Coordinates of C-alpha atoms in Angstrom, one line a residue:
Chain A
X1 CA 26.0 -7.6 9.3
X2 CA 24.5 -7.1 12.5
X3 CA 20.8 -5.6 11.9
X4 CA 19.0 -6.4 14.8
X5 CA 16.5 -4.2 16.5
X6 CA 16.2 -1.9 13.9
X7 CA 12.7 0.2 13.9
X8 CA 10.0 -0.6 11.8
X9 CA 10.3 3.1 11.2
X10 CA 13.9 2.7 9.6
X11 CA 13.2 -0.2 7.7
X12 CA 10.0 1.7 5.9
X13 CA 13.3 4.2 4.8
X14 CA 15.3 2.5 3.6
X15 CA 13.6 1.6 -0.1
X16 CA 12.6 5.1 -0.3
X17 CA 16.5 5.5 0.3
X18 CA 17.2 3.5 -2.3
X19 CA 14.6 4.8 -4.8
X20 CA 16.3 8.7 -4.3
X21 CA 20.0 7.0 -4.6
X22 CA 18.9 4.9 -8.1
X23 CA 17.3 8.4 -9.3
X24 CA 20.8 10.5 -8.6
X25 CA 22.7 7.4 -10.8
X26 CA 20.2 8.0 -13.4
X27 CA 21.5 11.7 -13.2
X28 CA 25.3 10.3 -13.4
X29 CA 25.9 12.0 -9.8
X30 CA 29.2 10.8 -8.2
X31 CA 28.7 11.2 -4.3
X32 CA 26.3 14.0 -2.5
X33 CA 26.4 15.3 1.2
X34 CA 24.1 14.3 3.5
X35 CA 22.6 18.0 3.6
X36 CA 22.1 17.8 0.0
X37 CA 20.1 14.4 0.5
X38 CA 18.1 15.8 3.0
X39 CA 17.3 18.3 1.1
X40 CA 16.1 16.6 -1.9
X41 CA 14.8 13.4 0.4
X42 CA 13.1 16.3 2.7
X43 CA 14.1 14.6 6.3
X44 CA 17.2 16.0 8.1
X45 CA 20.4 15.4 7.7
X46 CA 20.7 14.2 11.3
X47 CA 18.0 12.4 10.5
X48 CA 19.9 10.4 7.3
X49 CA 22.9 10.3 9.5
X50 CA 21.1 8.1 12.3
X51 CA 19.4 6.1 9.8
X52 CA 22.7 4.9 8.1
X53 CA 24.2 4.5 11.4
X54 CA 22.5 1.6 12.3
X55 CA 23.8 0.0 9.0
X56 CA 27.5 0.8 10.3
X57 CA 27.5 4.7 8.7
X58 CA 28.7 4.9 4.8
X59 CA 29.4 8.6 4.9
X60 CA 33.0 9.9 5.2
X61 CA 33.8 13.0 7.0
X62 CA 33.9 16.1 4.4
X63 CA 32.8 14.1 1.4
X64 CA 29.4 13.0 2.2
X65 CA 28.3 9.8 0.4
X66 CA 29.5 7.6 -2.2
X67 CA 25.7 7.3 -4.7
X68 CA 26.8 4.0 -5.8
X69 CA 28.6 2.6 -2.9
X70 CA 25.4 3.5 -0.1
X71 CA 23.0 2.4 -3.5
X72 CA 24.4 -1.0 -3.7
X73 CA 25.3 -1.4 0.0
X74 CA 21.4 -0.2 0.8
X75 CA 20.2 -2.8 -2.0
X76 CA 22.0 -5.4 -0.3
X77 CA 20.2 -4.4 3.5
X78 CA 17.3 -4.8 1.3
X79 CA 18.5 -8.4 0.1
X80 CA 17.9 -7.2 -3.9
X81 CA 21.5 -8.9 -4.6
X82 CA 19.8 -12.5 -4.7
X83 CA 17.2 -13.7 -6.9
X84 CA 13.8 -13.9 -5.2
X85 CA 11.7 -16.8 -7.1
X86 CA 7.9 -15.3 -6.9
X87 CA 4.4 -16.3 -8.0
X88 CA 1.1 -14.3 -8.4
X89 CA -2.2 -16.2 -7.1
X90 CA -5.5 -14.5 -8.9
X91 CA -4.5 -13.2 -12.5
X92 CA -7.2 -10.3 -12.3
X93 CA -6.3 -7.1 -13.2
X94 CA -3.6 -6.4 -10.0
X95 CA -2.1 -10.0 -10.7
X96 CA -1.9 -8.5 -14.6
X97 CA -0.1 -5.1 -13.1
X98 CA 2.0 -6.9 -11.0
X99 CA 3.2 -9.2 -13.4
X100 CA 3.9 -6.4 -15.4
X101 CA 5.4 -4.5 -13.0
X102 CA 9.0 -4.2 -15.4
X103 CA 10.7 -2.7 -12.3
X104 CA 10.6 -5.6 -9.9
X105 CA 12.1 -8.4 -12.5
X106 CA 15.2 -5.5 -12.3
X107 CA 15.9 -5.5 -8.8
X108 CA 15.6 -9.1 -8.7
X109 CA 12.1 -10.1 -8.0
X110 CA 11.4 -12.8 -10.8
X111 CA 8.1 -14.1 -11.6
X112 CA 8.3 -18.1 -12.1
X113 CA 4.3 -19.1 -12.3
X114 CA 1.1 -16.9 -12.1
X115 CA -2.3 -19.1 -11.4
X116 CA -5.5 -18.6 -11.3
X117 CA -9.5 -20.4 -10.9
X118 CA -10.9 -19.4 -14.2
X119 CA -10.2 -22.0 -16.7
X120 CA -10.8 -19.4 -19.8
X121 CA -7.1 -18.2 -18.5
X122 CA -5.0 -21.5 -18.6
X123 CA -2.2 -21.2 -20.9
X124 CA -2.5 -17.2 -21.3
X125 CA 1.0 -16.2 -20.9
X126 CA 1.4 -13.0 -18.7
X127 CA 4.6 -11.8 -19.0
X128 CA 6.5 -15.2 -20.4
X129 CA 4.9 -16.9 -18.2
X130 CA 1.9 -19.3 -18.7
X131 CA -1.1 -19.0 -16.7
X132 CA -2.3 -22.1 -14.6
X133 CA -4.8 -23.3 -12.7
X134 CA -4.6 -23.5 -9.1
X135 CA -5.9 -26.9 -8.7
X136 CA -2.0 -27.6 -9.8
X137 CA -0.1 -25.2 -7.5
X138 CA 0.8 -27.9 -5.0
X139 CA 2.5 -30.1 -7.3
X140 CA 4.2 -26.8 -9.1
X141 CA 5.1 -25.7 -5.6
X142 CA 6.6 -29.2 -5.0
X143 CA 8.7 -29.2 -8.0
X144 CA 9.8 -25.5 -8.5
X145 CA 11.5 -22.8 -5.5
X146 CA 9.6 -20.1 -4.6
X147 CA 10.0 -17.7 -2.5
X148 CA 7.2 -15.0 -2.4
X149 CA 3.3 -15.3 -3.0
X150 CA 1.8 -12.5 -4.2
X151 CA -2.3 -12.8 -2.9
X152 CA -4.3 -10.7 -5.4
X153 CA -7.4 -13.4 -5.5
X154 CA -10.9 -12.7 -3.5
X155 CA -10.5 -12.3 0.3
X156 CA -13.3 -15.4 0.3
X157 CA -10.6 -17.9 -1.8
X158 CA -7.4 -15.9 -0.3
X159 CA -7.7 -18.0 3.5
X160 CA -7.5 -21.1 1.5
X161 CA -4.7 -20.8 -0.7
X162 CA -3.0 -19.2 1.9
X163 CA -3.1 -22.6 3.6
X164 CA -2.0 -24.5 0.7
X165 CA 1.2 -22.4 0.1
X166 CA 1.9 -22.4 3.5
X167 CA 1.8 -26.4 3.9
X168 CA 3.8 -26.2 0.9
X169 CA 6.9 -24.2 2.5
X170 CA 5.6 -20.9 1.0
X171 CA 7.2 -18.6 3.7
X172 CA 6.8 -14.8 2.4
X173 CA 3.2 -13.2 0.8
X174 CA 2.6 -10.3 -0.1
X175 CA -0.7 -9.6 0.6
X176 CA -3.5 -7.6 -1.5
X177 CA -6.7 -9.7 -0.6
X178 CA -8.7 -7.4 1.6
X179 CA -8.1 -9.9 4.8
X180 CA -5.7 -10.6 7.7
X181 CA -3.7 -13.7 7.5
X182 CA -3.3 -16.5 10.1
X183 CA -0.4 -17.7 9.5
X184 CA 2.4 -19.4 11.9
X185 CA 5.3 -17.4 13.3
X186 CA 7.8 -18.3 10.9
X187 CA 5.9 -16.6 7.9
X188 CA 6.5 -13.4 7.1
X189 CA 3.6 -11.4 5.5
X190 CA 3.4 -8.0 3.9
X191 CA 0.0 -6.6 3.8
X192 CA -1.2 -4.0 1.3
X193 CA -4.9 -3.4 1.9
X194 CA -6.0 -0.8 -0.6
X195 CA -9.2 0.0 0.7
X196 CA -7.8 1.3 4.2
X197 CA -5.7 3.5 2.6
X198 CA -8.2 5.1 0.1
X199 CA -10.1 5.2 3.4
X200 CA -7.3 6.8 5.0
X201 CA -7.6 9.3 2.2
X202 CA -11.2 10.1 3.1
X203 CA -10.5 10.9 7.1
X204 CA -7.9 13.5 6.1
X205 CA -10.1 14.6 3.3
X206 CA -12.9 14.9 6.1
X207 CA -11.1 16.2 8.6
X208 CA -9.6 18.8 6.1
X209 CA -13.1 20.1 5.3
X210 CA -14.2 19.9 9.3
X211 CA -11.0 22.4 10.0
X212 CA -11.9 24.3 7.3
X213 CA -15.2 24.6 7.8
X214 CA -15.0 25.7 11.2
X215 CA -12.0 28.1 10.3
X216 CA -14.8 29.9 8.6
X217 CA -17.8 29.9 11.0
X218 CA -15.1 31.7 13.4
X219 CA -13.8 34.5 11.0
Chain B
X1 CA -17.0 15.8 16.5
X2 CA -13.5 16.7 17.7
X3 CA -11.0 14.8 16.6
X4 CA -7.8 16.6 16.5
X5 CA -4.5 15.5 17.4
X6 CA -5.1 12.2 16.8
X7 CA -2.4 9.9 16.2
X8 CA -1.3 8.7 13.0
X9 CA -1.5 5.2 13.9
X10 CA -4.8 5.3 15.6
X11 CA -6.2 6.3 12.1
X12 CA -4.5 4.3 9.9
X13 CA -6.4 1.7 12.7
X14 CA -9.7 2.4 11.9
X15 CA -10.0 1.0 8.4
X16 CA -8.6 -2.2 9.9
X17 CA -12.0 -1.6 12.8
X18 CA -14.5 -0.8 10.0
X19 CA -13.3 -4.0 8.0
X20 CA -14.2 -5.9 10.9
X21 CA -17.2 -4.9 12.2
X22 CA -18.4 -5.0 8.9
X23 CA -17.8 -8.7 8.5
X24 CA -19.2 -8.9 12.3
X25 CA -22.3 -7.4 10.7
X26 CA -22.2 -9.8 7.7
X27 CA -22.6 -12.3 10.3
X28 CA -25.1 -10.9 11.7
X29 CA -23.2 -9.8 15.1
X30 CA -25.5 -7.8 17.2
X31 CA -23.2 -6.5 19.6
X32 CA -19.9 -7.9 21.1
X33 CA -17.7 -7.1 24.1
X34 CA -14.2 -5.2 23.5
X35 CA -12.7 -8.4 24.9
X36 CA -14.5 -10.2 22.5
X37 CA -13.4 -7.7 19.5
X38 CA -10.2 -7.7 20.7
X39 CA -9.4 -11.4 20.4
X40 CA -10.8 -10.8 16.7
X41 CA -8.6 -8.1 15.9
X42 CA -5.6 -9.4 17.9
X43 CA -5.3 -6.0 19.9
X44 CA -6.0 -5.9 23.3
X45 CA -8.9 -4.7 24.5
X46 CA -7.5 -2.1 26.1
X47 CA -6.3 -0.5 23.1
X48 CA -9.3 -0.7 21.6
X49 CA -11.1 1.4 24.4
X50 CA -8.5 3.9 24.0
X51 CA -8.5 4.0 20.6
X52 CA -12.5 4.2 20.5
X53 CA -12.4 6.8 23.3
X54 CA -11.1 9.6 21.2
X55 CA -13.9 9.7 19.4
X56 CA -16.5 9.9 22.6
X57 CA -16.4 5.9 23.3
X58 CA -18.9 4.0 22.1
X59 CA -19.4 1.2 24.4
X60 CA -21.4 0.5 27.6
X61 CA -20.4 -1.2 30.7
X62 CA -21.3 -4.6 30.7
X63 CA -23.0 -4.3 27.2
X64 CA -19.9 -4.1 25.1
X65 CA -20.6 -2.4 21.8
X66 CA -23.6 -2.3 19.3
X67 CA -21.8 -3.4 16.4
X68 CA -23.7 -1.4 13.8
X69 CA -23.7 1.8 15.3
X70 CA -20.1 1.7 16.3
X71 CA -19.6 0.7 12.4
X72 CA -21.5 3.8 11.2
X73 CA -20.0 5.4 13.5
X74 CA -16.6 4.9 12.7
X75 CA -17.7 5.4 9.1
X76 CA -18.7 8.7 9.8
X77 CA -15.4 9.2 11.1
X78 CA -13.9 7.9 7.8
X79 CA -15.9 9.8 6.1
X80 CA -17.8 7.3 4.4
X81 CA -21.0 8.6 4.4
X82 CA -20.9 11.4 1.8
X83 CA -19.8 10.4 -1.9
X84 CA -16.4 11.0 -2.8
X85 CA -16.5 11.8 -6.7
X86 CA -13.1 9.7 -8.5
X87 CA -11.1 10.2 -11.5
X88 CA -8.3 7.6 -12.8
X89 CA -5.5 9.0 -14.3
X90 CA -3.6 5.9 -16.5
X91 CA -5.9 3.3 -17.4
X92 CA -3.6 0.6 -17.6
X93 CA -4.2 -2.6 -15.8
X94 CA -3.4 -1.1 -12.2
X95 CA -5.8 1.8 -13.1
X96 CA -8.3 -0.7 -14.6
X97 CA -8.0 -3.0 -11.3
X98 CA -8.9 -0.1 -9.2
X99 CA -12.0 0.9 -11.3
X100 CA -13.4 -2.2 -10.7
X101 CA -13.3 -2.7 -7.6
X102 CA -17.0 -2.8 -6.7
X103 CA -15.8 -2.3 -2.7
X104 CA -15.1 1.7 -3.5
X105 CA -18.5 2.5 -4.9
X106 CA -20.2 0.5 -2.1
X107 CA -18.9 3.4 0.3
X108 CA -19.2 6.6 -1.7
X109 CA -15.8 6.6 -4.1
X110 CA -17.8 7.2 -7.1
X111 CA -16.0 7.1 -10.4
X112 CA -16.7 9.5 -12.6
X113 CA -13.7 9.9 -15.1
X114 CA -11.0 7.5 -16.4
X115 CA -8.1 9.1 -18.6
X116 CA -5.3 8.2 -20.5
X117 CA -2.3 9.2 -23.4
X118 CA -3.2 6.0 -25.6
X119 CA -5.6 7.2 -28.3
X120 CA -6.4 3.5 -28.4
X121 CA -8.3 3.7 -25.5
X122 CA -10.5 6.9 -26.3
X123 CA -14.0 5.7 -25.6
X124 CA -13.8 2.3 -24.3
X125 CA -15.8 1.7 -21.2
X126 CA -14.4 1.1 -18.1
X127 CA -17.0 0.6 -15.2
X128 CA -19.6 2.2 -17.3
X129 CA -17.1 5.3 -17.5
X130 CA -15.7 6.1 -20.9
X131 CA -11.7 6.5 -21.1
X132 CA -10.9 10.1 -22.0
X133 CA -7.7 11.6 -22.8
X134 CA -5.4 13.6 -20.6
X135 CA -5.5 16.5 -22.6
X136 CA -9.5 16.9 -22.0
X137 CA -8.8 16.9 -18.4
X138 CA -8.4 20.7 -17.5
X139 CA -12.1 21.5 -19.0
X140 CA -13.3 17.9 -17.6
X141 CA -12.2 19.5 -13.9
X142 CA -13.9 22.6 -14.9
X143 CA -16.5 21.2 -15.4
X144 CA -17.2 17.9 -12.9
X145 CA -17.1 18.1 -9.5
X146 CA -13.9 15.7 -8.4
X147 CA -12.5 15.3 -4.8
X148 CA -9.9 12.6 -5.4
X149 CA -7.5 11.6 -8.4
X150 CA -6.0 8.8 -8.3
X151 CA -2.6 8.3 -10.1
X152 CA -1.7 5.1 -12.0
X153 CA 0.8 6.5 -14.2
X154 CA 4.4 6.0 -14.9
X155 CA 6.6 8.3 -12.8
X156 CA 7.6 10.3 -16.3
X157 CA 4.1 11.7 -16.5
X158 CA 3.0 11.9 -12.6
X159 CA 4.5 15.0 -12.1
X160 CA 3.0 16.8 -14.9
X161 CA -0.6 15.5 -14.3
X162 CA -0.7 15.9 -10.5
X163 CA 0.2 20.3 -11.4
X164 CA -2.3 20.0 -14.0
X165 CA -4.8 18.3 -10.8
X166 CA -4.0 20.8 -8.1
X167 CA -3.9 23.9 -10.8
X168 CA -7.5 22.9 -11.0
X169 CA -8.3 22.9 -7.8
X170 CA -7.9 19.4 -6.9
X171 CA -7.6 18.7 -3.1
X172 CA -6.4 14.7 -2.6
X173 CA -4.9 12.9 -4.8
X174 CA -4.4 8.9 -4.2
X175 CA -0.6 8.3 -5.7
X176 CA 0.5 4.5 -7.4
X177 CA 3.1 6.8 -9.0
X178 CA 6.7 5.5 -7.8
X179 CA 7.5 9.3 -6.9
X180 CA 6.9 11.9 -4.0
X181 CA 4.5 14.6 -5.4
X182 CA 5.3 18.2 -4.5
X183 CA 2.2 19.3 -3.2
X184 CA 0.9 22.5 -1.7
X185 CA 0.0 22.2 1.8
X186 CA -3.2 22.3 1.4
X187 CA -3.4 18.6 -0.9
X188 CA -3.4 15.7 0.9
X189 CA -1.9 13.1 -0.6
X190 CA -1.8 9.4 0.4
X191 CA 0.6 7.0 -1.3
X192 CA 1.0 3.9 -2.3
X193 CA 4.7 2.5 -3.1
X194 CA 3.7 -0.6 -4.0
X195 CA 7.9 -1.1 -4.8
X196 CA 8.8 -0.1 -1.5
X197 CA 6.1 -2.8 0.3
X198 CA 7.9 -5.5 -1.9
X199 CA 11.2 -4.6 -0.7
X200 CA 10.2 -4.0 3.1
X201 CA 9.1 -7.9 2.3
X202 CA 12.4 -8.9 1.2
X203 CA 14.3 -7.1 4.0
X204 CA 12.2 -8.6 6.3
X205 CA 13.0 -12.1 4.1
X206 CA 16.7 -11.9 4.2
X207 CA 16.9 -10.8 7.8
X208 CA 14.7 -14.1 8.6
X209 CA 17.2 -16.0 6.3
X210 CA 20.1 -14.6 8.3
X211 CA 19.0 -15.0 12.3
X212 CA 18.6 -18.6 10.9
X213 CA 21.6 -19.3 9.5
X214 CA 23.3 -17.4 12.5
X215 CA 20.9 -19.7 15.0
X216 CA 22.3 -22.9 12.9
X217 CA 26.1 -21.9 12.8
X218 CA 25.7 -21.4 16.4
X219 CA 23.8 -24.9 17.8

């Protein structure tokens, strides 16, 4: 399948997609139009239409779309048909909700090793699997596939262990340490930095009460 | 200060400037160039001008920019210097995580009430904050002035607790929930789809895998 150049844009979509699809198989619905999904997905139709397109289409003419069909065929864009071996650095309380997180082992996103600095947690199982320490992560890297690194540790330890997974073929991490990675071309991160998006929050809440404000000193 | 019309992306960039001029100022930075800052933040410098410039500027010719007034600067743009009163709604372990993150209370989100369903959890302390059930939240709201909510509950309950939140006059609401709210215009709501980041990850994973494979089949 011939994906290239999609936009960043698209690609942010797509699970959200894929989220509204898995909720209309939980309501046993057959096939919907693509006015219907805009409707409930609140972007236009043309806007669905385009989207899909650059995935080779889905719809049919005067039917609209299969749920199941554009589910699984969105799923596989996605790449939740294959297993994806990941492990969970820092086994705070995020590493806990992660791990326990029942939703991701479903669509394939398996958790094989969680480690962590304090020794009071070695041998804690969090979710079947038994905590370790991660003086022994390159060895366990060595001997077991992984795929994705979740980074839920300090931002002060995260630079570190960053560079050990990466020397150790680690090539996807998702991201929660409140830092920006260095990392070489060939590794993709995903970033989720909590406290710019609760600071996000505040602007809007700000600017809210700035609009507001002066709505009023004008009346 | 006016700051409307400003692009989405230049504000979801200044939580990423703040960050850094505040580890600038951890250093002990007294004031650096916007070529400087630029190579820091691996945007060019020219983007940093504009980006700076719709809020008046900030920087001096051949001075560059005092690094803690742009930083209080741009937290008053954030709106980090008033205190943002916070409740958690779902005290599980991604609710927990959140409360203690010491970060928040360092720049005004102040929490102030912790809820949950699980009667098990009536009283205990969370960040000096005793967990209180859902159904006291109505008189709670009436009572305590709150400016954000912040949602770490399962989807199931999300919807009923964010109409509860806005009936009582809640404005922003911070949403973990795996759901989009349906929220009067007038609530701002910021999400996080911590589902959706994983699976933008393993898009971006299998697209990697597949350029590669297409490189090898074609050398």
């Amino acid at each position: 399948m011939e994906t290239k150049g999609i936009s960043k844009a698209v690609i942010k979509r797509l699970p959200r997609y894929y989220r509204y699809l898995g909720e209309l198989l939980e309501e046993n619905v057959e096939r919907i139009s693509s006015n219907d999904l805009s409707i409930k997905m609140k972007v236009t139709a043309s806007q669905i239409r385009q989207d899909l397109n650059n995935f080779g289409g889905f719809g049919q003419q005067g039917y609209g779309y299969n749920v199941q069909h554009l589910y699984s065929e969105i799923g596989k864009i996605l790449g939740l048909e294959t297993t994806h071996p990941m492990i969970i650095l820092g086994a705070g309380n995020l590493g806990q909700a992660l791990a326990n997180y029942s939703d991701f082992e479903k669509r394939g996103f398996k958790l094989v090793g969680v480690f962590d600095i304090n020794p009071d947690l070695e041998g804690v199982p969090l979710r079947n699997v038994k905590i370790q320490m991660l003086k022994d992560l390159p060895l366990f890297l060595k001997e077991t596939p992984v795929e994705i690194a979740i980074l839920t540790l300090p931002k002060n330890n995260a630079k570190e262990i960053a560079d050990i997974l990466i020397a150790n073929g680690i090539k996807a991490i998702w991201n929660f340490a409140h830092i920006d990675l260095d990392t070489p071309e060939d590794v993709i991160v995903e970033n989720v930095h909590l406290s710019e998006s609760l600071m996000t929050l505040s602007y809007n809440i700000s600017q809210y009460q700035q609009e507001h404000k002066d709505r009023r000193s004008n009346s």
